[in-house]
Coordinates of C-alpha atoms in Angstrom, one line a residue:
X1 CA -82.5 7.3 -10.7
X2 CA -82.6 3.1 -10.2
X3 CA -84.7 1.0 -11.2
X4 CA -84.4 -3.0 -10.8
X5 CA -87.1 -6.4 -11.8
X6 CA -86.4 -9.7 -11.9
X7 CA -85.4 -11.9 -14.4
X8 CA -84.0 -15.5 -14.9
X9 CA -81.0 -17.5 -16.1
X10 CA -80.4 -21.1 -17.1
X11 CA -77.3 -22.8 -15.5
X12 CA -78.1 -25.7 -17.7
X13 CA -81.7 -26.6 -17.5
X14 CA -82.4 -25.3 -14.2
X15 CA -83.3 -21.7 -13.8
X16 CA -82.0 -18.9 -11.2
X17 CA -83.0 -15.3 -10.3
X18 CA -81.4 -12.7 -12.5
X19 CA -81.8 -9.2 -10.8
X20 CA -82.2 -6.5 -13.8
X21 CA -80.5 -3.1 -12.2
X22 CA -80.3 0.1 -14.4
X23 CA -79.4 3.3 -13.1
X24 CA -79.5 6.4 -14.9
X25 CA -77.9 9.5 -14.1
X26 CA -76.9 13.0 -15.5
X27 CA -73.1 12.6 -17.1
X28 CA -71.5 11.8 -20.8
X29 CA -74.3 10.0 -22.3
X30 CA -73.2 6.2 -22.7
X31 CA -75.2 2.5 -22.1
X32 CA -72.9 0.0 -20.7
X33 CA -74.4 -3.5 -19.7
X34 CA -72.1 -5.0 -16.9
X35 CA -72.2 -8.7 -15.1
X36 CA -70.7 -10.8 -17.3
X37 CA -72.7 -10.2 -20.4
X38 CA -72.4 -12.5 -23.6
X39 CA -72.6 -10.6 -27.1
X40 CA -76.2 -11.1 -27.6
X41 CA -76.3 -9.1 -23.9
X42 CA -74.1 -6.5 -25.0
X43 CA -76.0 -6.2 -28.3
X44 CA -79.0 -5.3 -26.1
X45 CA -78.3 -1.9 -25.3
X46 CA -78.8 -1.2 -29.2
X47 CA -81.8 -2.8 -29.8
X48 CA -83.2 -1.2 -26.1
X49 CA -82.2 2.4 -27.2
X50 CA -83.9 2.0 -30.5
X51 CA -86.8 0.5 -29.3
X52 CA -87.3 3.0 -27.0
X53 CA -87.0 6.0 -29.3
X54 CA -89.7 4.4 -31.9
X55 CA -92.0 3.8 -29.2
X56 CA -92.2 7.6 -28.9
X57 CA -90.0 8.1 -26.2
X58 CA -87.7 10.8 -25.7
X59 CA -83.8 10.7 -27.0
X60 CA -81.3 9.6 -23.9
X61 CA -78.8 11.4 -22.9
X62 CA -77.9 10.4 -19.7
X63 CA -75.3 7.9 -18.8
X64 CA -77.0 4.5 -18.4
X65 CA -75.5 1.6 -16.6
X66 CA -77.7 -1.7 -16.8
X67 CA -76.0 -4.4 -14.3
X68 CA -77.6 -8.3 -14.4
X69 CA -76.6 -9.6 -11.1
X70 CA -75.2 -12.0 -9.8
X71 CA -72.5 -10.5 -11.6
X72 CA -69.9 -13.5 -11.0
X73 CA -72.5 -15.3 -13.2
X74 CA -72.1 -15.5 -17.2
X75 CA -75.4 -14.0 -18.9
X76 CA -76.4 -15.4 -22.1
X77 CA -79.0 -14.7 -25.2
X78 CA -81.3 -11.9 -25.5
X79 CA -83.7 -12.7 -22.8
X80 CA -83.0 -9.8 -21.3
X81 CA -83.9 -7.3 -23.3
X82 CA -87.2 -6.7 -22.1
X83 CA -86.3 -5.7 -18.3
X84 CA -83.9 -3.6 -19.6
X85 CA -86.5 -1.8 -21.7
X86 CA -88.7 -1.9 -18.4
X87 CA -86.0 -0.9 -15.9
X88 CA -84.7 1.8 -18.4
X89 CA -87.8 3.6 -18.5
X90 CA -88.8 3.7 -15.0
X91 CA -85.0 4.6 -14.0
X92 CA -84.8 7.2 -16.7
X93 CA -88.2 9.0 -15.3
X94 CA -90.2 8.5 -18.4
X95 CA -92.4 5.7 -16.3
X96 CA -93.9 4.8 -12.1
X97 CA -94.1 1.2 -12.3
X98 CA -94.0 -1.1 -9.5
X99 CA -93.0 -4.9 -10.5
X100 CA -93.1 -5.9 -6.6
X101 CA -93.4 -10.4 -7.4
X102 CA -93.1 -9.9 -11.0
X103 CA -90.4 -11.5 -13.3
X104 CA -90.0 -10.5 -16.7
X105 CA -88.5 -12.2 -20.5
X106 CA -88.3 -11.8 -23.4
X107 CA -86.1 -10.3 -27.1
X108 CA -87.2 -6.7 -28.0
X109 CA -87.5 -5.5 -31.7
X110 CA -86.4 -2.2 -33.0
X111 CA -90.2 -1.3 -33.0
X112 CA -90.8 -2.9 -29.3
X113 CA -92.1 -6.3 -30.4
X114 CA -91.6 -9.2 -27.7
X115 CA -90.5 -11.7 -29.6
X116 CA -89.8 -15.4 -28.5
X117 CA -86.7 -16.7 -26.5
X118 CA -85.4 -19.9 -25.7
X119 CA -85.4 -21.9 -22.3
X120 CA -88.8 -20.2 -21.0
X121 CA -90.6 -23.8 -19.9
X122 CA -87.9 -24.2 -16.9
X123 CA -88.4 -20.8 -16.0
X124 CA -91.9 -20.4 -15.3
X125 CA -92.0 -24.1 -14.0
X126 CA -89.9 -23.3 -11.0
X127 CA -90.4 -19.4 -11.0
X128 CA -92.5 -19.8 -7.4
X129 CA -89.9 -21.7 -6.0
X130 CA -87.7 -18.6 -6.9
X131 CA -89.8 -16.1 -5.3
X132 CA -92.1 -15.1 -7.6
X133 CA -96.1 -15.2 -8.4
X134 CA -96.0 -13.5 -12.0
X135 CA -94.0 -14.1 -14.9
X136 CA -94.6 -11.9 -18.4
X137 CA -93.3 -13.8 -21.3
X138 CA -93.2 -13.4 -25.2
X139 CA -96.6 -14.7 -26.7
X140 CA -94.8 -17.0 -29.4
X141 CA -93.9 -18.8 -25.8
X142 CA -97.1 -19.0 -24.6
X143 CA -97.6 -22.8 -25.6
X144 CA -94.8 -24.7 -23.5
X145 CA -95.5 -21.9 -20.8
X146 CA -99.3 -23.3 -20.3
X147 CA -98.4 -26.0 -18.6
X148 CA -97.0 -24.1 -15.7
X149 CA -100.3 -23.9 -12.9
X150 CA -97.8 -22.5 -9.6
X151 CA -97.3 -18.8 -10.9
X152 CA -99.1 -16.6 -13.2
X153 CA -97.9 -16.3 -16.4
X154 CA -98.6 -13.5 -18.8
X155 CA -98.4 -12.8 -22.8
X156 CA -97.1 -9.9 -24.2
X157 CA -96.1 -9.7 -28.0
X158 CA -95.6 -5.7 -28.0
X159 CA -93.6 -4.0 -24.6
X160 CA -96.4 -1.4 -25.1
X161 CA -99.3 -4.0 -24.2
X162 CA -96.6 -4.4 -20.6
X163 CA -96.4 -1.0 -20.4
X164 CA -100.4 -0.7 -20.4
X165 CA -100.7 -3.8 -18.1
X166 CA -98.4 -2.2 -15.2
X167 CA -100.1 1.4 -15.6
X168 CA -103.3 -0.7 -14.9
X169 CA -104.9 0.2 -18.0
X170 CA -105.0 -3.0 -19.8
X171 CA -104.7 -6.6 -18.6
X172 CA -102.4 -9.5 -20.5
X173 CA -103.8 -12.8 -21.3
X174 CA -103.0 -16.0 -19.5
X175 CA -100.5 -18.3 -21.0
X176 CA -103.5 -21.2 -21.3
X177 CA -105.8 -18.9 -22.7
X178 CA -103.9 -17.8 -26.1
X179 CA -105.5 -20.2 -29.0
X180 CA -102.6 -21.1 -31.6
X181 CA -104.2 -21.9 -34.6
X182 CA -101.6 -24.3 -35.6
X183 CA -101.0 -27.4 -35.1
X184 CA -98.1 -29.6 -34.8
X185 CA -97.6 -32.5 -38.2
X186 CA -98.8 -35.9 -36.5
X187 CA -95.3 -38.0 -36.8
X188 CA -94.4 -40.1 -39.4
X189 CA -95.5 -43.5 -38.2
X190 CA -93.6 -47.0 -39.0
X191 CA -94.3 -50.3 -38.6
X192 CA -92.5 -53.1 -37.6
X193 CA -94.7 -55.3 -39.9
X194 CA -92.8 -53.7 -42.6
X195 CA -90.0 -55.7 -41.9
X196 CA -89.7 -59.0 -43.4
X197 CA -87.9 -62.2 -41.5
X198 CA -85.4 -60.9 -38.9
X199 CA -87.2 -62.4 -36.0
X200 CA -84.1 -62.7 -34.0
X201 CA -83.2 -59.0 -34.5
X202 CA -86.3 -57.8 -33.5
X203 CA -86.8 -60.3 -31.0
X204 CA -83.6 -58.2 -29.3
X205 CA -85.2 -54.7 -30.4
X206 CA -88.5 -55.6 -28.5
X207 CA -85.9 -56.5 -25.3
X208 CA -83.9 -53.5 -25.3
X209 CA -87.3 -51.4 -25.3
X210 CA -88.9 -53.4 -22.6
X211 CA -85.1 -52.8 -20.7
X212 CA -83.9 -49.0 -21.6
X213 CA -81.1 -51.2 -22.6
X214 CA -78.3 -50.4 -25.7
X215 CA -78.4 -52.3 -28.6
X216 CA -76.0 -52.4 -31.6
X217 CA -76.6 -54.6 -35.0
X218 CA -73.8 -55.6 -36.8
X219 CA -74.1 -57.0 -40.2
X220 CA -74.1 -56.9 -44.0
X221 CA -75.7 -53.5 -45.9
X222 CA -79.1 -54.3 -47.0
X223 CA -80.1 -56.4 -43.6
X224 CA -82.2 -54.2 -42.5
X225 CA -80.4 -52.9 -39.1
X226 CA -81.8 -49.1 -40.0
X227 CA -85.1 -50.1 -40.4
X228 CA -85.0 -52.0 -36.8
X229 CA -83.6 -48.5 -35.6
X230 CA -86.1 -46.7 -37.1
X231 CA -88.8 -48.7 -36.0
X232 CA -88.1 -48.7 -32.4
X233 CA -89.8 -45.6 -31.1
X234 CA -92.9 -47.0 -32.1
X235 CA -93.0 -50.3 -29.4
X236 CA -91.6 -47.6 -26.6
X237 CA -93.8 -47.0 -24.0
X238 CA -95.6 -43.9 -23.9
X239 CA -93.9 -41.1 -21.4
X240 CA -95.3 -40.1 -18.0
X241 CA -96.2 -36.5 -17.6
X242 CA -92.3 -36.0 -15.7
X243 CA -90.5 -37.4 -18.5
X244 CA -92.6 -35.0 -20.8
X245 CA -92.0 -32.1 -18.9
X246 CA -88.1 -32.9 -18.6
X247 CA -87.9 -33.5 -22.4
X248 CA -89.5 -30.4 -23.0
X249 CA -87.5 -28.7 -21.1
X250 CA -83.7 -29.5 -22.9
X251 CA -86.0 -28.8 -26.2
X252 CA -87.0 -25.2 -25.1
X253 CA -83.7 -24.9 -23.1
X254 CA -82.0 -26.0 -26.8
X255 CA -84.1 -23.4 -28.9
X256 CA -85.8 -26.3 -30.7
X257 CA -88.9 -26.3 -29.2
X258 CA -91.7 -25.3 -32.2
X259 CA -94.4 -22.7 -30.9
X260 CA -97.4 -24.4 -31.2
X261 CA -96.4 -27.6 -28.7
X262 CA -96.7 -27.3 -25.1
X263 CA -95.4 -30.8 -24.1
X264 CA -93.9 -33.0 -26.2
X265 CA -95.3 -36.6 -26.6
X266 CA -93.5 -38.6 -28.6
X267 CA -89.7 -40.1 -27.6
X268 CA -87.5 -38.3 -29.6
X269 CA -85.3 -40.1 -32.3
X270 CA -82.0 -38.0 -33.0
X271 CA -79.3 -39.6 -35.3
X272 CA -76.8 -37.7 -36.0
X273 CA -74.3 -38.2 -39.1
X274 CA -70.9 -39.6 -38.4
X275 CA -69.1 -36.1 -39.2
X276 CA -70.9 -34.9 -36.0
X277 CA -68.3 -32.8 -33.6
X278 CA -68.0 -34.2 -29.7
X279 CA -69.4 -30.8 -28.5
X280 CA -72.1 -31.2 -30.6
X281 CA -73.0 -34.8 -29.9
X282 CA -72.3 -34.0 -25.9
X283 CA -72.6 -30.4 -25.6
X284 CA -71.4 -27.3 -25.3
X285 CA -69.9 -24.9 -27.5
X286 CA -69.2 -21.0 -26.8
X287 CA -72.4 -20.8 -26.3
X288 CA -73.4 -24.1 -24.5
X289 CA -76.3 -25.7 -25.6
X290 CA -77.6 -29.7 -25.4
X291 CA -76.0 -32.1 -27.2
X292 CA -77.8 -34.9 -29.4
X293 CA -77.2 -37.3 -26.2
X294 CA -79.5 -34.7 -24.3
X295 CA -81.8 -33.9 -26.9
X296 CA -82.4 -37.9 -26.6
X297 CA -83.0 -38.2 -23.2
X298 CA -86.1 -40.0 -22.5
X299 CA -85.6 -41.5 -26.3
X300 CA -83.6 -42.7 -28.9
X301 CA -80.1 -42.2 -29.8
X302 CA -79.4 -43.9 -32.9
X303 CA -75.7 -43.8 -34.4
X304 CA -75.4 -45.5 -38.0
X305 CA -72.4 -46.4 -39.6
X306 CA -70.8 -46.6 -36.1
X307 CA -67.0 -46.9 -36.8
X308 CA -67.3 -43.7 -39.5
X309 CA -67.4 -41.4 -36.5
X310 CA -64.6 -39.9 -34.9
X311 CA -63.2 -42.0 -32.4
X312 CA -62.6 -39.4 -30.0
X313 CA -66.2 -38.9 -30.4
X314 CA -67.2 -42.0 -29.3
X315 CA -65.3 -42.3 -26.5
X316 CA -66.8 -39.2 -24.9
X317 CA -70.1 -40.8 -25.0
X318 CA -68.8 -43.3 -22.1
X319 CA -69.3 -41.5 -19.2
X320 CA -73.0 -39.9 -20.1
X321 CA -74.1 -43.0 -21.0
X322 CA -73.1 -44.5 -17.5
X323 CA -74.2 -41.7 -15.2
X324 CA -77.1 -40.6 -17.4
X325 CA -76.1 -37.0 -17.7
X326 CA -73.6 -34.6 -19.1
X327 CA -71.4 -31.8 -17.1
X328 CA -69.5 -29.4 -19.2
X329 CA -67.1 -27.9 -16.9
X330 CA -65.6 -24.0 -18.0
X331 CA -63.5 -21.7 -16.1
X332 CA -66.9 -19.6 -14.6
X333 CA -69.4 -22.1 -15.2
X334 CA -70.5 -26.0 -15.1
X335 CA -73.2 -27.1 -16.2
X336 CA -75.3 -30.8 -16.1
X337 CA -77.8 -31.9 -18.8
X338 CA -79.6 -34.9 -18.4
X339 CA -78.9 -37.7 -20.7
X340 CA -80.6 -41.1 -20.2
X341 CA -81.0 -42.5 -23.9
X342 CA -81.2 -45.7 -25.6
X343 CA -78.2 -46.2 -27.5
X344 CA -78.9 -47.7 -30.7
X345 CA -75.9 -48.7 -33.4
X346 CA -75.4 -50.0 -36.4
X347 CA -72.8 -51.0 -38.5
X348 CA -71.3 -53.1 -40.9
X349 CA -68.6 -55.8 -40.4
X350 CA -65.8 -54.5 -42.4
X351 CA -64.9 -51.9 -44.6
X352 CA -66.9 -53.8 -47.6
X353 CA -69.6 -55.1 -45.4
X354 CA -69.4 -58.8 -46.1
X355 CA -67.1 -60.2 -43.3
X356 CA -69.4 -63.0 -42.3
X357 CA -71.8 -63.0 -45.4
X358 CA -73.3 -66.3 -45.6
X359 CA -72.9 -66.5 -49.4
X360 CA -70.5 -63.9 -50.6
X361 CA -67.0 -63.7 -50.2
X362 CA -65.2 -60.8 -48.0
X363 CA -62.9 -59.0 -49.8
X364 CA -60.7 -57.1 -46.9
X365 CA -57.5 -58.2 -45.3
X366 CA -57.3 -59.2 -41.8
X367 CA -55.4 -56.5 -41.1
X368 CA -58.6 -53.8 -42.5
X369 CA -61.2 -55.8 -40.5
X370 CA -59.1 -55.6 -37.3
X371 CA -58.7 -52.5 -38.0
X372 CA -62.3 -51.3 -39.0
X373 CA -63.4 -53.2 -35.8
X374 CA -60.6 -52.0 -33.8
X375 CA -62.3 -48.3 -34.0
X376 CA -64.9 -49.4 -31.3
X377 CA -63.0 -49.6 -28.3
X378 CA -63.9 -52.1 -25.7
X379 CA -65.3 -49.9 -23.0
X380 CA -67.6 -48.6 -25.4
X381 CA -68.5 -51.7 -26.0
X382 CA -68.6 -52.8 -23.3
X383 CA -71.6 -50.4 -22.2
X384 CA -73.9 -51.8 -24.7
X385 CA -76.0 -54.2 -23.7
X386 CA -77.0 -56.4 -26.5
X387 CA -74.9 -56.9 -29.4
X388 CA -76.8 -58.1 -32.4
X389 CA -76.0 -60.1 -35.8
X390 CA -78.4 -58.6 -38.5
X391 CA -78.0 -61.5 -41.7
X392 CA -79.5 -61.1 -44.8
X393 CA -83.3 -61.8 -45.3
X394 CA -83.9 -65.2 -47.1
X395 CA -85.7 -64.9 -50.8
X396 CA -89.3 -67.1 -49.4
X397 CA -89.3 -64.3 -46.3
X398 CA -89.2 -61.5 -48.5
X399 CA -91.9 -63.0 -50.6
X400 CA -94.4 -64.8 -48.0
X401 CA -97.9 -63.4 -47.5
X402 CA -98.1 -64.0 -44.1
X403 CA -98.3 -60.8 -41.9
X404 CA -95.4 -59.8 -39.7
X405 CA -96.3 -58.6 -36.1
X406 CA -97.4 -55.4 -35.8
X407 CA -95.5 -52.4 -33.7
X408 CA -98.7 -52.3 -31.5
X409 CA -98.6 -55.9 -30.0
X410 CA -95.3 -55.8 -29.6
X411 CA -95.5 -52.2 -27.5
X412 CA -98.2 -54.3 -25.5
X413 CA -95.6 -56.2 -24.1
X414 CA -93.5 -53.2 -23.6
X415 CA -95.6 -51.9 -22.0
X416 CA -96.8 -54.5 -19.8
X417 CA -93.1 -55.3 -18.8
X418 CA -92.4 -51.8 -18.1
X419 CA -95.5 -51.9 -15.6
X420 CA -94.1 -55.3 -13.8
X421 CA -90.4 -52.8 -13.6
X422 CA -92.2 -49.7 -12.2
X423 CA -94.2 -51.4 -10.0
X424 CA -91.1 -53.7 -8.4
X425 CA -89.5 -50.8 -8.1
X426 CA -92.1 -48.8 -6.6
X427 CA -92.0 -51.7 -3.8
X428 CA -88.6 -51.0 -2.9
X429 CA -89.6 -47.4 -2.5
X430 CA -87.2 -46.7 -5.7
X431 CA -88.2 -44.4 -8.5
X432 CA -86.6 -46.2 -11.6
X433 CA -88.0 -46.3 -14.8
X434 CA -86.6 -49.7 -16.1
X435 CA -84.0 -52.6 -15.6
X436 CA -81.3 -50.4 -17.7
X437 CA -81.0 -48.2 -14.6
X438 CA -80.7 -50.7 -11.3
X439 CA -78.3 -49.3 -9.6
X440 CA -75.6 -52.0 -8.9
X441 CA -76.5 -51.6 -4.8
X442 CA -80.0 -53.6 -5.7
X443 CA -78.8 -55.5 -8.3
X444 CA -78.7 -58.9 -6.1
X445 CA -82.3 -58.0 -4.6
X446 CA -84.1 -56.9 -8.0
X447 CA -82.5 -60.2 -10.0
X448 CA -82.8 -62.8 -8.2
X449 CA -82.2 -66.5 -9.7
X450 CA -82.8 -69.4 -9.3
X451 CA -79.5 -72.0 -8.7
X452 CA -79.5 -73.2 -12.4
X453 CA -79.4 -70.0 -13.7
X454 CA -76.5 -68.4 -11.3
X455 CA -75.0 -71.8 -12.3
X456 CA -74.9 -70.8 -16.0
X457 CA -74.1 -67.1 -15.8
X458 CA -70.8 -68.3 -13.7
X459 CA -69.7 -70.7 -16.1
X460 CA -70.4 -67.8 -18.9
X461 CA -68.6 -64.7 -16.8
X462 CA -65.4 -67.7 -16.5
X463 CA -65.6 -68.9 -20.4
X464 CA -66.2 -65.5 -21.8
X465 CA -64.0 -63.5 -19.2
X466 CA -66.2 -61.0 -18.6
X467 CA -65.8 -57.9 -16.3
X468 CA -67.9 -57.0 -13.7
X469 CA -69.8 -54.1 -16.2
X470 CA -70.4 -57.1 -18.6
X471 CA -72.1 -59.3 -15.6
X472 CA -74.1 -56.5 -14.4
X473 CA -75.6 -55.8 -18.2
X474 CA -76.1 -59.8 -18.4
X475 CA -77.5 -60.0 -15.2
X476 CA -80.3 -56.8 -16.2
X477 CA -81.0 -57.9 -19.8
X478 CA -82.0 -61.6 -18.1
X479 CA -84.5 -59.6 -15.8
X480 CA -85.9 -58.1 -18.9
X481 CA -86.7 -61.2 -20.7
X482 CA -88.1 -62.7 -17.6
X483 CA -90.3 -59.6 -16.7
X484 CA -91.6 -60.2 -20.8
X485 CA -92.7 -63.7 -19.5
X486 CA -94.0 -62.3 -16.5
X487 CA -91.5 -64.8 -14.5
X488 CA -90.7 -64.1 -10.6
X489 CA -86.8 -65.3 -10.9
X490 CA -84.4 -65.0 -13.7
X491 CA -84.4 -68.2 -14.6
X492 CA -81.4 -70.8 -17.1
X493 CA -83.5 -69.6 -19.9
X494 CA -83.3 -65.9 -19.3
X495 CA -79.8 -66.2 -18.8
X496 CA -79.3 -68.6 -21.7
X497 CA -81.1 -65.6 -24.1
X498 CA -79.2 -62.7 -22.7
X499 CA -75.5 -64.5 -22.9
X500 CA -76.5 -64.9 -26.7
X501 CA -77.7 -61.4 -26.9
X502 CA -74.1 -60.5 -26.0
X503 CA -71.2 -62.8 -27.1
X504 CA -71.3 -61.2 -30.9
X505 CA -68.2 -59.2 -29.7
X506 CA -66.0 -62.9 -29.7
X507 CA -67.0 -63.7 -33.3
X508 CA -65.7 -59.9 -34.2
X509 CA -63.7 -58.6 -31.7
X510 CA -61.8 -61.9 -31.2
X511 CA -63.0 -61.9 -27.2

């Protein structure tokens, strides 16, 4: 007999249909899973057949052949397990169950527990669009699943309780209706009043978050350039219900998604140590998964210690950064993550840290700093928007009274610059989140200046012999600090205050 149901695969973090076929039929007993299974798939068979005996079931003995179509598709995880336990059963005889607009996910146990799988938010987002109006799920799921409101989507945390629900004898409750008595830790809030002096540096932090833009500090250890980083979700502006859902998404998509959050909330912060792989900070893998870029989207991507990672490793950060996503290409598959982050560095100026020290004396060679420096290439560089020196903290700053501005005023003027971006934007029938992103075909509309100011910048792109990237990032960091005065045109100033956040790489680079 046959039996199929539908299911769903990720090509990324966008979902497809997945048609679950078993047929069973009198021959040499045997369970083969065809259509480009993965191990985890393969390994399904085992945990089906068991599952299927402890739940009371007779022993099979027929020849079983479970095909996932499209079979020119690779099939990853053990998300299928439960439509194979569903199919099986209903092909095998034991079970009359009609899953007509049904779709179906979910690990099985040897006992028949559902237990939780990874990537189930994109699925039940765009499962109508795919055809379906019901989708049963594992109840360790049900949280990021109760935001979807287009399909129905079910609980199950035993394949009896399904097994009950299509017989009609018992119903499954609602994703939105399963209460989870726990509750996610409230994040570990810091202050930017818990940084003494450094009102330049944060000056250029409270820029870059206005502008989306990349930032790296460059100075002595001790300055302070990890607290900045640190600091910097907390004067982001809070994300719109899209960005949530996309964020979420990657998460559950990357496994990393704890059970009790629906949406995340917060911007995430990933840094990464400098031993990180490229796969790992990009993606991909055997099994590919999101990358740290990825897992920042939306958020913060903070690399300390720059020049102690790999520099092939930093070089493949080039292109995400300047298309905002990631596409890992293999022989059957290709797949896109999105990956707009802020890029935040730090790192010292030399091997021992003092090269510019006001007071204490370097102790490396030319030759060391050049090449220490020389492991940030100048593309890379290049893509970074402001370029910060981070010196050391006077003795009266450390020790003043006073009280330095708080995270929460300076996210007011985030936030209130962000507004002026989104709502510019919105005028020009464009949906872009901030100046980072102006695609170079509005650049001349959406920064305008006035003559003094285009006076300057050439003077600076002939001086400094900047490329066309560099004039670009000039040109968008200036509309950032005049959309933080509230100004109509970019004005000398503006201009004036982005060249300096962005000549540090002639003092260190030698440009």
């Amino acid at each position: 007999m046959y039996c199929s149901l539908g299911s769903f695969g990720l090509n990324g973090i966008e979902p497809h249909v997945v048609s679950v076929e078993v047929d069973c039929r009198r021959a040499m007993p045997g369970f083969d899973i065809v259509g480009l299974p993965d191990a985890a798939v393969k390994e399904s068979r085992e945990r089906v057949r068991s599952a299927v005996q402890n739940m009371g079931y007779p022993t099979i003995i027929s020849k079983v052949v479970a095909n996932l179509a499209p079979a020119d598709t690779k099939k990853q995880g053990s998300v299928y397990d439960l439509p194979i336990l569903l199919a099986l059963l209903c092909a095998c005889g034991y079970e009359n169950l009609n899953f007509e607009g049904t779709a179906v996910v979910g690990e099985i146990g040897l006992s028949g527990e559902v237990r939780g799988v990874a990537g189930v938010l994109p699925m039940v987002l765009d499962a109508g669009k795919l055809g379906f109006r019901r989708v049963i799920i594992p109840t360790q799921n049900a949280a990021e699943a109760s935001v979807a409101d287009e399909v129905e989507v079910l609980c199950a945390a035993h394949a009896r309780e399904v097994l009950d629900f299509f017989r009609g004898k018992a119903a499954l409750p609602h994703a939105r209706d399963i209460k989870n008595d726990r509750t996610p830790a409230p994040p570990v809030q810091l202050d930017l009043a818990d940084i003494k002096g450094q009102r330049e540096a944060k000056r250029a932090l409270e820029v870059a978050a206005a502008g989306g833009h990349n930032i790296l500090f460059i100075g002595p250890p001790g300055t302070g350039k990890s607290m900045l980083a640190g600091r910097l979700p907390s004067i982001l502006p809070p994300m719109t219900r899209q960005e949530s859902i996309e964020v979420t998404k990657i998460h559950s998509v990357a496994g990393l998604l704890p059970p009790e959050v629906s949406l995340l909330e917060q911007r995430p912060f990933r840094s990464p140590h400098h031993t990180v792989s490229a796969a790992s900070l990009i993606g991909g893998g055997p099994v590919p998964k999101p990358g740290d870029i990825s897992l920042a989207h939306g958020g913060v991507l903070f690399l300390d210690e720059l020049p102690q990672f790999q520099k092939n490793v930093l070089e493949v950060l080039r292109q995400p950064l300047e298309d905002g996503m990631v596409s890992i290409s293999r022989v059957r598959q290709r797949l896109t993550y999105p990956s707009r982050t802020m890029l935040v560095a730090a790192m010292n100026p030399c091997p021992c840290g003092l090269f510019g020290h006001p007071t204490q004396q370097c102790s490396c060679s030319p030759l060391a700093i050049s090449r220490y420096l020389g492991r940030i290439s100048g593309p890379l560089l290049d893509r970074i928007d402001i370029q910060m020196e981070v010196l050391p903290v006077e003795y009266s700053q450390l020790t003043a009274t006073n009280k330095e501005e708080s995270s929460a005023v300076v996210r007011d003027r985030v936030n209130a610059a962000r507004q002026l971006q989104v709502q510019r934007f919105a005028s020009l029938g464009q949906e872009i989140p901030c100046n980072a992103q102006i695609p170079a075909g509005l650049l001349a509309e959406v920064c305008a200046m006035e003559p003094a100011a285009e006076k300057l910048l050439k003077s600076a792109y002939d001086r400094m012999g900047l490329s066309a990237r560099g004039y670009s990032r000039i040109l968008k960091v200036a509309r950032t600090v005049a959309d933080l005065e509230a100004a109509q045109l970019i004005g000398p100033e503006h201009i004036a205050g982005a060249i300096q956040m962005r000549s540090l790489d002639r003092k260190y680079w030698g440009g």
